[in-house]
Tab-separated table of C-alpha atoms in Angstrom:
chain	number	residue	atom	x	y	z
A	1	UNK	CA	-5.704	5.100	0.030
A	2	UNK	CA	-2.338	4.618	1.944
A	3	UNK	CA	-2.890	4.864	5.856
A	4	UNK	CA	-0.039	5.827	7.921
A	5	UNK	CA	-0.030	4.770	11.559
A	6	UNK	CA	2.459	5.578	14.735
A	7	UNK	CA	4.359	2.443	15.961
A	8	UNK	CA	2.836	-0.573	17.909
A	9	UNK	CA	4.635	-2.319	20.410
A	10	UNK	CA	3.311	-5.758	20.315
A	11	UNK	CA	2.638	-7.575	23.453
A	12	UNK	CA	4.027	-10.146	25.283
A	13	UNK	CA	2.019	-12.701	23.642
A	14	UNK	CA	3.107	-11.596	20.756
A	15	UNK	CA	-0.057	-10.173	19.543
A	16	UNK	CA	-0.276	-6.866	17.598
A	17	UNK	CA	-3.103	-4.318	17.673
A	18	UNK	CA	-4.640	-3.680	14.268
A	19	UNK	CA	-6.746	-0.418	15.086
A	20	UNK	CA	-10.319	0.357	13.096
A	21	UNK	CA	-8.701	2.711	10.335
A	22	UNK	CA	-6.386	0.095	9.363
A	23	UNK	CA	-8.717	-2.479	9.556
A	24	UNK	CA	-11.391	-1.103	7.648
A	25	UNK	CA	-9.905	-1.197	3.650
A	26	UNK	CA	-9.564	-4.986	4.271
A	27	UNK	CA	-12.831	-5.345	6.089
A	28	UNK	CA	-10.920	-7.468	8.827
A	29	UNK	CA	-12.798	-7.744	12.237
A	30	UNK	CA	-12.719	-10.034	14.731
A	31	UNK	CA	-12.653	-13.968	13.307
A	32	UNK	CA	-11.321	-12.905	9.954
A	33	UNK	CA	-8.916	-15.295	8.221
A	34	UNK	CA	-5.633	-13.344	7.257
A	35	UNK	CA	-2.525	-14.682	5.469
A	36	UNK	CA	0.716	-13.466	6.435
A	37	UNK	CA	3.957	-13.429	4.675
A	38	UNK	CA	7.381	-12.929	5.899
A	39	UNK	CA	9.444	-9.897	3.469
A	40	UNK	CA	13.280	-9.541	5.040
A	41	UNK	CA	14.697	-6.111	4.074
A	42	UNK	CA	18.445	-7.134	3.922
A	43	UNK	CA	20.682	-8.694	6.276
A	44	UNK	CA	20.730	-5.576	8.559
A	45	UNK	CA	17.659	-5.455	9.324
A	46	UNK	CA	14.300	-7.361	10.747
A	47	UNK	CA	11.769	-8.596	8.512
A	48	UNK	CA	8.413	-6.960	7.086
A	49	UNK	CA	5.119	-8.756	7.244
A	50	UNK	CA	2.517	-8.365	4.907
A	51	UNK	CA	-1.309	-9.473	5.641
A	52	UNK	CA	-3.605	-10.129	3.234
A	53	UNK	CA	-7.162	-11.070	3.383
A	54	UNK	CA	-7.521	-13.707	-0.010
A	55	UNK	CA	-6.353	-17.013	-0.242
A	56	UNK	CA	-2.991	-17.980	-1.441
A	57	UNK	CA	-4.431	-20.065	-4.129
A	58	UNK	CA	-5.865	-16.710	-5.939
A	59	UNK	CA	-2.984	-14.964	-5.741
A	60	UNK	CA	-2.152	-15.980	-9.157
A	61	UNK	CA	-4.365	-14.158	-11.459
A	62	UNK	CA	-6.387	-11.718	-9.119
A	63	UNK	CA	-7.581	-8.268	-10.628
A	64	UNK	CA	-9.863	-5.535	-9.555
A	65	UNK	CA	-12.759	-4.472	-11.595
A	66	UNK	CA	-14.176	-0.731	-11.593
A	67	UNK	CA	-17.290	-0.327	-13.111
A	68	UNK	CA	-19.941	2.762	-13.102
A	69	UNK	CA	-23.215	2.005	-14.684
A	70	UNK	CA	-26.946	3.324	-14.567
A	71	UNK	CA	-28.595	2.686	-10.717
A	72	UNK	CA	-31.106	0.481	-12.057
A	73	UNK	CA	-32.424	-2.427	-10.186
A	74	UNK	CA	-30.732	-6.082	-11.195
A	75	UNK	CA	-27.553	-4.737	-12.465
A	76	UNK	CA	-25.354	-6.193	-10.127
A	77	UNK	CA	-27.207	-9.418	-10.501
A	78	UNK	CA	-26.525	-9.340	-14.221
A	79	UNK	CA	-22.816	-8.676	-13.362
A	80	UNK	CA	-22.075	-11.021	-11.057
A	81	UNK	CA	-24.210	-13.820	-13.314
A	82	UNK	CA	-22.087	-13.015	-16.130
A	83	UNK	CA	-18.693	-13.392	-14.134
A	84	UNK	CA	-20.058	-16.639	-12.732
A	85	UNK	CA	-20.662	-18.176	-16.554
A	86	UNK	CA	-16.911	-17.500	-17.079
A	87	UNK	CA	-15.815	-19.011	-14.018
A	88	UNK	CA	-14.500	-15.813	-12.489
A	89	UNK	CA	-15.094	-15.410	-8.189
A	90	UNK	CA	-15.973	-12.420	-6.785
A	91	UNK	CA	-13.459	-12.297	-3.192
A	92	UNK	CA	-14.747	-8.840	-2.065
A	93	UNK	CA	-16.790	-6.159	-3.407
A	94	UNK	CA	-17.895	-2.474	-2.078
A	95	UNK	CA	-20.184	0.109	-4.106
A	96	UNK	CA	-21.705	3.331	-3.626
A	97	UNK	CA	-24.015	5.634	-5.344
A	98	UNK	CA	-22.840	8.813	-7.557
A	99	UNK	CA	-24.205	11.392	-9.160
A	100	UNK	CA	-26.984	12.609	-7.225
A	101	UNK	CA	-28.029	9.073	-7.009
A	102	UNK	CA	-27.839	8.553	-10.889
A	103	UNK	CA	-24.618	6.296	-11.047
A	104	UNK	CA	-23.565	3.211	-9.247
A	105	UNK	CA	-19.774	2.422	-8.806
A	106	UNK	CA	-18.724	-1.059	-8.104
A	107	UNK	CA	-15.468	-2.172	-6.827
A	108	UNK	CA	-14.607	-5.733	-7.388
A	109	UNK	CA	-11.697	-8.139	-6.324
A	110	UNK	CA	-11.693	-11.259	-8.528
A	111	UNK	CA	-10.108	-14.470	-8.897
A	112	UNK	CA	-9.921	-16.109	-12.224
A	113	UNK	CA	-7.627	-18.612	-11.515
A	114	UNK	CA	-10.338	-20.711	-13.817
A	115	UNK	CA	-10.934	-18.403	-15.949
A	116	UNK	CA	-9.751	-19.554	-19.413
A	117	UNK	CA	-10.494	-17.933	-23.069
A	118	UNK	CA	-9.267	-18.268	-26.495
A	119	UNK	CA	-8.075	-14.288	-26.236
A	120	UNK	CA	-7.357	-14.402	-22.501
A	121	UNK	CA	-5.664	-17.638	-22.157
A	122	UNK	CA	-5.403	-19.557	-19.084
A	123	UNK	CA	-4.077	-18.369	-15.405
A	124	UNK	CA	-0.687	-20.722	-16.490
A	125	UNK	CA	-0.269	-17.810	-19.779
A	126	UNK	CA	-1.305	-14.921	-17.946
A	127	UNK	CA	1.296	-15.723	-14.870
A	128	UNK	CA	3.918	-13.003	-16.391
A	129	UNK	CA	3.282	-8.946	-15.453
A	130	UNK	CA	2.477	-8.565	-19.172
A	131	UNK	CA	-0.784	-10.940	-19.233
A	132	UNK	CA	-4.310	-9.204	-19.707
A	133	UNK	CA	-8.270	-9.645	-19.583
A	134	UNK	CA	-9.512	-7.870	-22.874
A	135	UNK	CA	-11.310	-10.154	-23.599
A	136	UNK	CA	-13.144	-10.684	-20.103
A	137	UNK	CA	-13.096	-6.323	-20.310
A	138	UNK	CA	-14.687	-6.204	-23.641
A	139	UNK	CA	-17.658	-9.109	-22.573
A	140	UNK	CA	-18.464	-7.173	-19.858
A	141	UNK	CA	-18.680	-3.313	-21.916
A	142	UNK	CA	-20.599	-4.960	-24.606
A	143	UNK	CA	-23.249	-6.531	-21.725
A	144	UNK	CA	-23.544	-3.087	-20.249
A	145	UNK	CA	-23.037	-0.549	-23.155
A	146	UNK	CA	-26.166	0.814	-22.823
A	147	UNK	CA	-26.019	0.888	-19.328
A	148	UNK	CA	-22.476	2.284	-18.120
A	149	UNK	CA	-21.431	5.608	-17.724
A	150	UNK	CA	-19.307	7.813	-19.933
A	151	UNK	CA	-16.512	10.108	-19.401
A	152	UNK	CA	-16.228	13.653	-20.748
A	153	UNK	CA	-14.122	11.976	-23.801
A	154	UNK	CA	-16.742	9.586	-24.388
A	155	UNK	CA	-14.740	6.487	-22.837
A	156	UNK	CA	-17.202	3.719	-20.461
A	157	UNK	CA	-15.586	4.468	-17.059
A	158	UNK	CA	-14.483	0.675	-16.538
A	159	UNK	CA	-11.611	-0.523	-15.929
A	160	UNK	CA	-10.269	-3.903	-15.369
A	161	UNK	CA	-6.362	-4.174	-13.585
A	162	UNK	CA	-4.233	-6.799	-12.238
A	163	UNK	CA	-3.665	-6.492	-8.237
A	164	UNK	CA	0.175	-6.645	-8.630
A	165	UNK	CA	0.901	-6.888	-5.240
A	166	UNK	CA	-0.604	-10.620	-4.691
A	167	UNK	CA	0.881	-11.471	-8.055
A	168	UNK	CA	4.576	-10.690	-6.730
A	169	UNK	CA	3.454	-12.568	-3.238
A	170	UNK	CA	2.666	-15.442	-5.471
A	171	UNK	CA	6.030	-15.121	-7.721
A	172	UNK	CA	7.966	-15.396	-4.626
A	173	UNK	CA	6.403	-18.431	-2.774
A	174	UNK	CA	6.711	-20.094	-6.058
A	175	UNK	CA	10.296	-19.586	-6.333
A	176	UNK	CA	10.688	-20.586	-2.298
A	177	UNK	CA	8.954	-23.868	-2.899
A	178	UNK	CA	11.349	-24.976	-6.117
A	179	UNK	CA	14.510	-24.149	-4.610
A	180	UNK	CA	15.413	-25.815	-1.868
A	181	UNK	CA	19.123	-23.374	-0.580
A	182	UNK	CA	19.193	-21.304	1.966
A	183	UNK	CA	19.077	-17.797	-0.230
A	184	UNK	CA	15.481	-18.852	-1.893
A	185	UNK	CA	14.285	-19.290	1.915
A	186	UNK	CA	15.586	-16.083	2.931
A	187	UNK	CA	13.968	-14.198	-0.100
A	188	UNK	CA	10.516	-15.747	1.005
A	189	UNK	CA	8.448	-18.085	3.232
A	190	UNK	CA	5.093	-20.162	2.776
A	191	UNK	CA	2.001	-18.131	4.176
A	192	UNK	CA	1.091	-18.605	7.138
A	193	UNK	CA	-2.663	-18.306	8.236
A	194	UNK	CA	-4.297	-16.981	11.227
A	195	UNK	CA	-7.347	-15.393	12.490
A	196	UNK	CA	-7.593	-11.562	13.781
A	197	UNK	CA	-8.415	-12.432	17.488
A	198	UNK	CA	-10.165	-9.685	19.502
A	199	UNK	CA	-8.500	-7.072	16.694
A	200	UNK	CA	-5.239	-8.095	17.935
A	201	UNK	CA	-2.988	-10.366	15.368
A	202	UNK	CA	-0.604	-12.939	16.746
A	203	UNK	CA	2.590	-11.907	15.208
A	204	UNK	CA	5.315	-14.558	16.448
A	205	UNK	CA	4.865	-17.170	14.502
A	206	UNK	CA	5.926	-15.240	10.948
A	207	UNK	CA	8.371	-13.830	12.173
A	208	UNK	CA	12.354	-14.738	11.193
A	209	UNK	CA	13.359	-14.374	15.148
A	210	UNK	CA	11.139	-14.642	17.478
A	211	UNK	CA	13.328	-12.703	20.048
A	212	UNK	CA	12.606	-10.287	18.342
A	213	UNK	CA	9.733	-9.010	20.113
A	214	UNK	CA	11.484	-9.619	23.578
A	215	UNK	CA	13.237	-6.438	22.900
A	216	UNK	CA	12.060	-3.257	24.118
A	217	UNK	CA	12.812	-1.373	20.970
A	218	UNK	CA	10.940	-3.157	18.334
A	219	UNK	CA	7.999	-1.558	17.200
A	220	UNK	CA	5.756	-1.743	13.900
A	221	UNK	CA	4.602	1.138	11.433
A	222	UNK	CA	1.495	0.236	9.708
A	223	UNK	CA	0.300	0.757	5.983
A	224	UNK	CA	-2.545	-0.351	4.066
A	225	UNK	CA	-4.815	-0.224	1.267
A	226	UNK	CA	-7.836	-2.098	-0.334
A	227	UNK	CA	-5.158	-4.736	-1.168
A	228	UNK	CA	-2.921	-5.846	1.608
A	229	UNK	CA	-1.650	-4.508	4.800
A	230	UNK	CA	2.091	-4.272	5.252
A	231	UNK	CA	3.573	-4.292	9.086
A	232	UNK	CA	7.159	-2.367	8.674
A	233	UNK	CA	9.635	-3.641	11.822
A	234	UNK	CA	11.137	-0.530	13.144
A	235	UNK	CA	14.023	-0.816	15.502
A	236	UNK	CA	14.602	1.928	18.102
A	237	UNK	CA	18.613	2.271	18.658
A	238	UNK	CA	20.992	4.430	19.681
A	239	UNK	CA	21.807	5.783	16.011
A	240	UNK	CA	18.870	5.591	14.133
A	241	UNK	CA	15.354	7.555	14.463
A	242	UNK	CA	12.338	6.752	12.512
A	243	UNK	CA	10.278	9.807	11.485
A	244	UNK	CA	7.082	10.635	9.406
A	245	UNK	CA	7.937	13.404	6.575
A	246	UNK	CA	5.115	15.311	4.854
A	247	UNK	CA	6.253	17.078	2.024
A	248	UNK	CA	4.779	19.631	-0.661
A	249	UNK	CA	6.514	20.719	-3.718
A	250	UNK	CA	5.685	21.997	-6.899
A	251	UNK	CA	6.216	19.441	-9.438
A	252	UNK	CA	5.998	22.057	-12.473
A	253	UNK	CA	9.439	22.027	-12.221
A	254	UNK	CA	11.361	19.546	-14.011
A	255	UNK	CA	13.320	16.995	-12.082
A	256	UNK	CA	12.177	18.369	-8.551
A	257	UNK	CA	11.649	15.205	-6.903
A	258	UNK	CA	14.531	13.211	-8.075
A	259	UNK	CA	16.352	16.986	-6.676
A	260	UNK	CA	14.763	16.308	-3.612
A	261	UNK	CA	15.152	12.562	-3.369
A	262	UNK	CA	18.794	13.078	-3.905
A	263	UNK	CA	19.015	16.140	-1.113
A	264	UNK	CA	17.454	13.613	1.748
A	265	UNK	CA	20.202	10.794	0.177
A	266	UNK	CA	22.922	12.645	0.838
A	267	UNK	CA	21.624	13.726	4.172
A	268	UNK	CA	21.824	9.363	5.097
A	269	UNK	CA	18.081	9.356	5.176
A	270	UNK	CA	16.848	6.031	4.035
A	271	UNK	CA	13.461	5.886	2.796
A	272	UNK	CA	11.475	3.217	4.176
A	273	UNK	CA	8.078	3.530	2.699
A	274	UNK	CA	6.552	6.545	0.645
A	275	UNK	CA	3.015	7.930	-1.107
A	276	UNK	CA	3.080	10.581	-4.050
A	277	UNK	CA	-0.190	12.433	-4.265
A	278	UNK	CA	-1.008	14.954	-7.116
A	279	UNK	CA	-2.415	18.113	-4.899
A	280	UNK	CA	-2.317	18.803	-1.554
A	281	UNK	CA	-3.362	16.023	0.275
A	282	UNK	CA	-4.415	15.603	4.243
A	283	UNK	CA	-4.989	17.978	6.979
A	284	UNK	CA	-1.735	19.377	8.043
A	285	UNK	CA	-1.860	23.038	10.423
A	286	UNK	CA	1.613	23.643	8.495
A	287	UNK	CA	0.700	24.146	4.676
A	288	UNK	CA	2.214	27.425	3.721
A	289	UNK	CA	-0.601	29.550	1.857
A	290	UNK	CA	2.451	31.351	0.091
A	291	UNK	CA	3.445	28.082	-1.578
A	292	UNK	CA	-0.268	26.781	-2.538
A	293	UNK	CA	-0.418	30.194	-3.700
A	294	UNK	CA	2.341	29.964	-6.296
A	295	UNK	CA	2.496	26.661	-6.491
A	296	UNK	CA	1.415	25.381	-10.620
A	297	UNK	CA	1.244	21.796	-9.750
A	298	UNK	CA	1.508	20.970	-6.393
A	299	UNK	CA	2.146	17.399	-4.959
A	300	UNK	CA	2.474	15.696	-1.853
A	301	UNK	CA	5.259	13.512	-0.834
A	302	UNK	CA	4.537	11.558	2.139
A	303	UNK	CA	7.498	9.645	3.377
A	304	UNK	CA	8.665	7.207	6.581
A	305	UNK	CA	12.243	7.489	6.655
A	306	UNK	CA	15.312	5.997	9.004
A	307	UNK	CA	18.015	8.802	10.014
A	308	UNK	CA	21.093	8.047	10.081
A	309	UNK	CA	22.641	11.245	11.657
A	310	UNK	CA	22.911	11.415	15.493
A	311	UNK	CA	25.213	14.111	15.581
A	312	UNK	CA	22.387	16.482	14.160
A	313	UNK	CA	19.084	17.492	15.881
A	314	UNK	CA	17.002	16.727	13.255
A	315	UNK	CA	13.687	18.917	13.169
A	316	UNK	CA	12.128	21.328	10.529
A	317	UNK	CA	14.121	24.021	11.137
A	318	UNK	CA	17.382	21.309	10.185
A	319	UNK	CA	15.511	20.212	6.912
A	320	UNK	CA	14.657	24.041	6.124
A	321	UNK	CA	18.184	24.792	6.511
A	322	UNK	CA	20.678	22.239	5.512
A	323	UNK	CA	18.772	20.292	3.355
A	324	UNK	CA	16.160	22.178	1.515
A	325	UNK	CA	17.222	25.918	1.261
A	326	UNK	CA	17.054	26.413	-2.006
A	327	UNK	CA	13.782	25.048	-2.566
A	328	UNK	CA	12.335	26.896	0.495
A	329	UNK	CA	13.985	29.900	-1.024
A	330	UNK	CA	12.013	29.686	-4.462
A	331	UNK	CA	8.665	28.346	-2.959
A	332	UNK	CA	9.198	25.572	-4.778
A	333	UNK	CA	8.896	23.365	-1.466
A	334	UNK	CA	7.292	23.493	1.868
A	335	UNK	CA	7.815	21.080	4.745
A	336	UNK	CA	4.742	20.125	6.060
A	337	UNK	CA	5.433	17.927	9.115
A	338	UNK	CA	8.144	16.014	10.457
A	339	UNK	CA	7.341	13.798	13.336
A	340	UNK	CA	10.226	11.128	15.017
A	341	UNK	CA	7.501	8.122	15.597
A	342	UNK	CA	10.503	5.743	16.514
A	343	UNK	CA	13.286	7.927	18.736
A	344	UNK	CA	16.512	6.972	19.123
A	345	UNK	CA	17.144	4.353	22.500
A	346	UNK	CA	18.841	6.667	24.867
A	347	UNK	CA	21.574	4.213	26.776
A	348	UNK	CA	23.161	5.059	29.548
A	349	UNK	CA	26.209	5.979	27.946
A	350	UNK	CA	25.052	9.184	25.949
C-alpha cells in the first residue's frame, strides 16, 4: 500500500519526523538501522532520498515470497528449514490468518545472494531484470502441495517476485563505484547508514546541499510501502505549488488515462509521484454517487503534482472547468480532492 503524507519541515538539526503510519510497513521504531540513498531529480531541482530497512549487500538478488497454506502447526518451521538448506535468509516476514481461521498467508522478504542452483544460477546470472527463481518456486510447491491453498482456477496461491526497487538501488551504486566522473556521482551515491532516533531521522548528511534545509521553504512529502520509503524534497516558491490530486475515472473507456495524463500536461502540471488503483479506493466526502453509478470500471488515480501556473487559481472548480470538461460532462471522470500541501512562498513583492 502507497501512503501519502502532508509535508515535513525538518528541524534545525536536521532531523525529520517519520510518523507511525509511515513507519509501520517497514517496521522502523526507535533504534532501527535504515540505509539511505541520495536520488537527484534533474539539475533544477533538490534531491530525493530513499530509506530502506535491508542491507546494501542484499540488494542484489532480494525477492518477496507469498505463500497461503493449511494453518497447521510446524508449517512455518518446515518453510523456513527448507529456505535455510538452500542458503536463502529470511530479512522480514509478517502473516496472518484467512479464511475463518482455515488459511495462513505468509509474507516473506528474502535474500539469496547465496543462493545458487543448476536452474537458478547464481546471484552474479540473475543480476539482469530478466533473472528468475523457478526453481527455488517449484521446491517450495512440491514441499507444500498438499498443504497450500488453491485458487478458483485451481492454481497454489504462491508466488515468488523480485523486489525491483532494491535491485535498481543496487544497479546504480554499482555503476557510481566503477566510474569515477562527475556525471556517475551525480546519478548516485554510496548508502549511507543511520539509526531512526526517537522516530526522528537525521537527514543532513545524505543530502547533495546541506543548505538546503536552512531554507524556510523546503519541505518533504512522504511515500512508502513494504519495500522502501521514499522522502520527495518539495520546494515552496513563488511560482510553483505542490498539491495532492485524487482522481476517479472510468477506465472502460479506451485511452482515458493517457487523455487525462495529456489534459494535466498541457495544463504545466508535472507529476511528481502517482498510485493507480482498480476501484474506488480511500475515504474521500467528494465521490460523486452519479459517477460510481455509471461508472463500468472505475479506477483511482492518486497523484502529487508541481503547478506551474501562477496566473490561475487553481482549485476544483479550475480542473472541472478548464481542464476536465469533457470528461465531467460524460461522467467519465470525477475529481475527488485537490489539496495544495506545499503553497506557493508569498514574497513581498506579489
Amino acid at each position: 500500500m502507497l501512503i501519502h503524507t502532508l509535508p515535513e519541515k525538518p528541524s534545525v538539526s536536521g532531523k525529520l519526523y517519520i510518523r507511525r503510519q509511515l513507519r509501520a510497513p517497514l517496521g522502523l521504531a526507535s533504534g532501527s538501522t535504515i540505509w539511505m540513498v541520495h536520488h537527484p531529480r534533474g539539475p533544477k531541482h533538490y534531491s530525493d532520498l530513499l530509506i530502506s530497512p535491508f542491507a546494501p549487500e542484499s540488494w542484489a538478488d532480494m525477492w518477496r515470497l507469498e505463500i497461503q497454506f493449511s494453518d497447521k502447526i510446524g508449517q512455518m518451521a518446515r518453510l523456513i528449514d527448507l529456505l535455510d538448506s538452500r542458503n536463502v535468509f529470511v530479512l522480514h516476514e509478517t502473516s496472518r490468518q484467512a479464511l475463518r481461521h482455515e488459511y495462513h498467508v505468509k509474507y516473506l522478504m528474502l535474500d539469496c545472494t547465496r543462493y545458487v542452483s543448476d536452474i537458478d544460477g547464481s546471484t552474479e546470472e540473475r543480476r539482469n531484470e530478466s533473472g528468475s527463481l523457478k526453481g527455488l518456486e517449484t521446491e517450495i510447491l512440491i514441499n507444500f502441495l498438499d498443504l497450500v491453498r488453491l485458487t478458483a482456477e485451481g492454481n497454489p496461491r504462491l508466488r515468488l517476485e523480485r523486489n525491483y526497487v532494491h535491485l535498481n538501488l543496487h544497479q546504480g551504486v554499482t555503476r557510481t563505484r566503477t566510474n569515477n566522473n562527475a556525471s556517475a556521482w551525480r546519478d548516485f551515491w554510496d548508502p549511507v547508514r543511520t539509526t531512526v532516533d526517537n522516530k526522528q531521522i537525521d537527514i543532513r548528511p545524505a543530502l547533495v546541499d546541506p543548505t538546503i534545509l536552512d531554507k524556510k521553504e523546503t519541505y518533504f512529502i512522504c511515500t512508502c510501502n513494504a519495500k522502501a520509503m521514499m522522502l520527495y524534497c518539495a520546494i515552496a516558491n513563488s511560482e510553483v505549488t505542490t498539491a495532492h490530486l485524487v482522481i476517479h475515472f472510468d477506465a472502460s473507456k479506451q485511452g482515458l488515462l493517457a487523455t487525462v495524463l495529456h489534459s494535466l500536461s498541457d495544463q504545466d502540471f508535472n507529476i511528481v509521484r502517482s498510485q493507480l488503483r482498480e476501484g474506488i479506493v480511500g475515504r474521500y466526502s467528494g465521490t460523486s454517487e452519479k459517477f460510481i453509478k455509471v461508472a463500468q470500471r472505475p479506477f483511482t488515480l492518486n497523484l502529487f503534482v508541481e503547478i506551474h501556473t501562477p496566473q490561475a487559481h487553481v482549485d476544483i472548480n479550475y480542473l472541472n472547468s478548464f481542464v476536465f470538461p469533457e470528461f465531467i460532462e460524460n461522467n467519465l471522470l470525477h475529481i475527488v480532492q485537490y489539496k495544495p500541501v506545499v503553497p506557493p512562498l508569498i514574497t513581498a513583492d506579489r
